[in-house]
CSV table of C-alpha atoms in Angstrom, one decimal:
chain,number,residue,atom,x,y,z
T,1339,ILE,CA,142.4,-15.2,152.7
T,1340,CYS,CA,141.3,-11.5,153.2
T,1341,ASN,CA,138.7,-10.1,150.8
T,1342,GLN,CA,139.2,-6.6,149.5
T,1343,SER,CA,137.3,-4.8,152.4
T,1344,GLN,CA,139.5,-6.6,154.8
T,1345,ILE,CA,142.7,-5.6,152.8
T,1346,TRP,CA,141.4,-2.1,152.9
T,1347,TYR,CA,140.6,-2.0,156.5
T,1348,PHE,CA,144.0,-3.2,157.6
T,1349,ALA,CA,145.7,-0.7,155.2
T,1350,SER,CA,143.7,2.0,156.7
T,1351,MET,CA,144.3,0.9,160.3
T,1352,SER,CA,147.9,0.6,159.7
T,1353,GLN,CA,148.1,4.1,158.0
T,1354,TRP,CA,146.4,5.9,161.0
T,1355,LYS,CA,148.5,4.1,163.5
T,1356,LYS,CA,151.7,5.1,161.6
T,1357,ILE,CA,150.3,8.5,161.4
T,1358,TYR,CA,149.9,8.9,165.1
T,1359,GLN,CA,153.2,7.3,165.8
T,1360,ASP,CA,155.2,9.2,163.5
T,1361,LYS,CA,153.6,12.6,165.0
T,1362,VAL,CA,152.3,13.4,161.8
T,1363,PHE,CA,149.0,14.1,163.2
T,1364,SER,CA,148.9,14.9,166.9
T,1365,ILE,CA,146.7,16.8,169.1
T,1366,SER,CA,148.6,19.1,171.7
T,1367,THR,CA,146.0,19.0,174.4
T,1368,ASP,CA,144.3,16.6,176.5
T,1369,ASN,CA,141.1,18.9,176.8
T,1370,PRO,CA,138.0,17.7,175.2
T,1371,SER,CA,136.9,19.1,171.7
T,1372,VAL,CA,135.4,22.6,172.0
T,1373,ILE,CA,132.0,21.5,171.1
T,1374,VAL,CA,132.1,18.9,174.1
T,1375,GLN,CA,133.2,21.6,176.4
T,1376,ASN,CA,130.3,23.8,175.4
T,1377,VAL,CA,127.4,21.6,175.7
T,1378,TYR,CA,128.5,18.5,178.1
T,1379,GLN,CA,126.6,20.1,181.2
T,1380,LYS,CA,123.3,19.8,179.3
T,1381,PHE,CA,123.9,16.0,179.3
T,1382,PRO,CA,121.9,13.8,181.8
T,1383,ASN,CA,123.7,12.2,184.8
T,1384,ASN,CA,125.4,8.9,184.0
T,1385,SER,CA,124.8,9.3,180.2
T,1386,ARG,CA,125.5,6.7,177.8
T,1387,VAL,CA,127.9,8.1,175.2
T,1388,LEU,CA,129.3,6.8,172.0
T,1389,ASP,CA,132.6,8.5,170.8
T,1390,LEU,CA,133.1,7.3,167.1
T,1391,GLY,CA,136.6,8.0,165.9
T,1392,CYS,CA,137.8,8.5,169.5
T,1393,GLY,CA,141.5,8.8,168.5
T,1394,GLN,CA,143.7,9.6,171.5
T,1395,GLY,CA,140.6,9.5,173.6
T,1396,ARG,CA,140.4,13.0,174.9
T,1397,ASN,CA,136.6,13.3,174.6
T,1398,ALA,CA,135.8,9.8,176.1
T,1399,VAL,CA,138.2,10.3,179.1
T,1400,PHE,CA,136.8,13.7,179.9
T,1401,LEU,CA,133.3,12.5,179.8
T,1402,ALA,CA,134.0,9.4,182.0
T,1403,GLU,CA,135.5,11.8,184.3
T,1404,GLN,CA,132.2,13.5,184.6
T,1405,GLY,CA,130.4,10.2,185.5
T,1406,HIS,CA,129.3,9.2,182.1
T,1407,ASN,CA,129.7,5.8,180.5
T,1408,VAL,CA,131.5,5.8,177.2
T,1409,ASP,CA,131.7,3.5,174.2
T,1410,ALA,CA,134.8,4.7,172.5
T,1411,VAL,CA,135.6,3.3,168.9
T,1412,ASP,CA,138.6,4.0,166.5
T,1413,ILE,CA,140.2,2.3,163.6
T,1414,ALA,CA,143.4,2.4,165.4
T,1415,ASP,CA,144.2,1.2,168.9
T,1416,LEU,CA,146.4,3.9,170.4
T,1417,HIS,CA,146.1,2.3,174.0
T,1418,PHE,CA,145.0,5.6,175.5
T,1419,LEU,CA,143.4,3.4,178.3
T,1420,ASP,CA,146.7,2.2,179.6
T,1421,ALA,CA,147.5,5.6,181.2
T,1422,ILE,CA,144.1,6.0,182.8
T,1423,TYR,CA,143.5,5.0,186.6
T,1424,SER,CA,141.0,2.3,187.1
T,1425,PRO,CA,137.7,4.1,188.3
T,1426,ILE,CA,137.8,6.1,185.0
T,1427,LYS,CA,138.9,3.2,182.9
T,1428,GLU,CA,136.1,1.2,184.0
T,1429,LYS,CA,133.7,3.5,182.6
T,1430,ILE,CA,135.2,3.3,179.0
T,1431,ASN,CA,134.6,0.4,176.6
T,1432,PHE,CA,137.1,0.6,173.7
T,1433,SER,CA,136.6,-1.5,170.5
T,1434,GLN,CA,138.8,-1.2,167.6
T,1435,SER,CA,136.6,-1.1,164.4
T,1436,LEU,CA,135.8,0.9,161.4
T,1437,VAL,CA,133.1,3.2,162.2
T,1438,GLU,CA,131.1,1.8,159.2
T,1439,ASP,CA,131.1,-1.6,161.0
T,1440,PHE,CA,129.9,-0.4,164.2
T,1441,GLU,CA,126.7,-2.1,165.3
T,1442,PHE,CA,124.4,0.7,166.6
T,1443,ILE,CA,121.7,-0.4,169.2
T,1444,PRO,CA,118.3,1.5,168.8
T,1445,ASP,CA,117.6,4.0,171.5
T,1446,GLU,CA,120.8,3.3,173.3
T,1447,TYR,CA,122.7,6.6,173.7
T,1448,HIS,CA,122.2,10.1,175.0
T,1449,VAL,CA,125.2,11.5,173.2
T,1450,ILE,CA,127.1,10.5,170.1
T,1451,ILE,CA,130.4,12.4,169.2
T,1452,LEU,CA,131.8,12.5,165.8
T,1453,ALA,CA,134.6,14.7,166.3
T,1454,ARG,CA,137.1,15.3,163.4
T,1455,LEU,CA,135.6,12.2,161.6
T,1456,ILE,CA,133.4,13.0,158.7
T,1457,GLN,CA,136.1,14.8,156.8
T,1458,TYR,CA,137.6,11.3,156.2
T,1459,LEU,CA,134.3,9.7,155.1
T,1460,GLY,CA,132.4,9.7,151.9
T,1461,LEU,CA,129.2,11.4,151.8
T,1462,ASP,CA,127.2,8.2,151.5
T,1463,VAL,CA,128.9,6.8,154.5
T,1464,VAL,CA,128.4,10.1,156.5
T,1465,ASN,CA,124.7,10.2,155.6
T,1466,GLN,CA,124.2,6.4,156.7
T,1467,LEU,CA,126.2,7.3,159.9
T,1468,PHE,CA,123.9,10.1,160.6
T,1469,LYS,CA,120.8,7.8,160.1
T,1470,ASN,CA,122.2,5.2,162.3
T,1471,SER,CA,122.9,7.8,165.1
T,1472,TYR,CA,119.5,9.2,165.0
T,1473,SER,CA,118.1,5.6,165.5
T,1474,SER,CA,120.6,5.0,168.2
T,1475,LEU,CA,120.0,8.3,170.2
T,1476,LYS,CA,117.4,8.5,172.8
T,1477,LYS,CA,114.7,11.3,172.5
T,1478,ASP,CA,116.5,14.7,173.2
T,1479,GLY,CA,119.9,13.1,172.7
T,1480,HIS,CA,122.8,15.1,171.2
T,1481,LEU,CA,124.7,14.3,168.1
T,1482,LEU,CA,127.9,16.4,168.1
T,1483,VAL,CA,129.9,16.9,165.0
T,1484,SER,CA,133.0,18.7,164.4
T,1485,TYR,CA,134.9,18.8,161.1
T,1486,VAL,CA,137.3,20.8,158.8
T,1487,MET,CA,135.9,21.1,155.2
T,1488,GLU,CA,139.0,23.1,153.7
T,1489,GLY,CA,142.4,23.4,155.1
T,1490,GLY,CA,144.1,20.6,157.1
T,1491,MET,CA,147.2,18.8,157.0
T,1492,PHE,CA,145.9,15.8,154.6
T,1493,ASN,CA,145.5,18.4,151.9
T,1494,ARG,CA,149.3,19.2,151.9
T,1495,ASN,CA,151.5,18.1,149.1
T,1496,GLU,CA,154.3,16.5,151.1
T,1497,LYS,CA,154.2,12.6,150.7
T,1498,GLU,CA,153.6,11.9,154.2
T,1499,TYR,CA,150.4,13.7,154.3
T,1500,GLN,CA,148.8,11.9,151.4
T,1501,ALA,CA,148.3,8.6,153.3
T,1502,ILE,CA,144.6,9.5,154.2
T,1503,GLN,CA,141.8,10.5,151.8
T,1504,LYS,CA,140.1,13.6,152.8
T,1505,PHE,CA,136.5,14.9,151.8
T,1506,SER,CA,134.9,18.4,151.7
T,1507,HIS,CA,131.4,18.4,152.7
T,1508,PRO,CA,129.5,21.8,152.5
T,1509,VAL,CA,128.0,22.6,155.7
T,1510,ASP,CA,124.7,23.2,154.2
T,1511,LEU,CA,124.6,19.9,152.8
T,1512,ILE,CA,125.3,18.3,155.9
T,1513,VAL,CA,122.8,20.5,157.9
T,1514,LYS,CA,120.2,19.4,155.5
T,1515,SER,CA,121.1,15.8,155.8
T,1516,LEU,CA,120.4,16.0,159.7
T,1517,ASN,CA,117.4,18.4,159.2
T,1518,ASP,CA,115.9,15.7,156.9
T,1519,LEU,CA,116.3,13.0,159.6
T,1520,GLY,CA,114.4,14.9,162.1
T,1521,PHE,CA,117.3,16.6,164.1
T,1522,SER,CA,117.2,20.0,165.4
T,1523,VAL,CA,120.5,21.5,164.2
T,1524,SER,CA,122.7,24.5,165.6
T,1525,VAL,CA,125.8,25.4,163.8
T,1526,SER,CA,128.9,27.7,164.9
T,1527,SER,CA,132.3,28.3,163.4
T,1528,GLY,CA,134.7,25.8,164.5
T,1529,ALA,CA,137.8,28.1,164.6
T,1530,GLN,CA,138.7,27.1,168.1
T,1531,SER,CA,138.4,23.7,167.2
T,1532,THR,CA,141.7,23.6,165.1
T,1533,LYS,CA,143.9,25.4,167.8
T,1534,TYR,CA,145.4,22.3,169.0
T,1535,VAL,CA,146.0,20.4,165.7
T,1536,PRO,CA,149.1,21.0,163.5
T,1537,PHE,CA,148.7,22.5,159.9
T,1538,GLU,CA,145.0,23.2,160.3
T,1539,GLU,CA,143.8,26.2,158.6
T,1540,PRO,CA,140.4,27.2,160.3
T,1541,ILE,CA,139.0,28.5,157.1
T,1542,GLN,CA,136.1,26.3,157.0
T,1543,SER,CA,135.3,24.3,160.1
T,1544,PHE,CA,132.2,23.6,161.8
T,1545,ASP,CA,130.8,22.6,165.2
T,1546,ILE,CA,127.4,21.1,164.9
T,1547,ASN,CA,125.0,20.1,167.9
T,1548,ALA,CA,122.0,18.1,166.5
T,1549,ILE,CA,119.4,17.1,169.0
T,1550,LYS,CA,117.1,14.4,168.4
């Protein structure tokens, strides 16, 4: 017998998988996120990376190609590893899970990526995710956050775009949460981050690099 949390998990997993399969949500590039492109050269060699909400795996694959070891996590298994040749595939460990259920290990990662993720999580969950990320990062580690506060496909009125709940987190509130934990935070406009995603309006989008 499933409890309410399990029922919600399987419903959400099915929604995301169907949204990808039906091409409602798709990213029209294999290039990594803009924020990853902008800072990846600062990562130590052979970094341990956590990519939460990895989706189609573009950040995980790119960083594995740079020699890093990546733990990739998503609620939907899109089987992106199936198309990757072995030397790169062996550097990516995929697990299917709610990000809220991921078991963080203290002082484990050089980099944690939350790309286009927190806009689908309530503020309490986001704050806990930031707290867990801070604990799990090594000293001088990077927490990379990109998100759209306003605009976006799941704000549309058509029925097929109402399957996923979306939250609007003011960037000042997000930055304060990160600063309060001890992160050093820099923010830039995320206008370019929406370039390859359909129906996204780059009105309120942000790229955040938070360093422990």
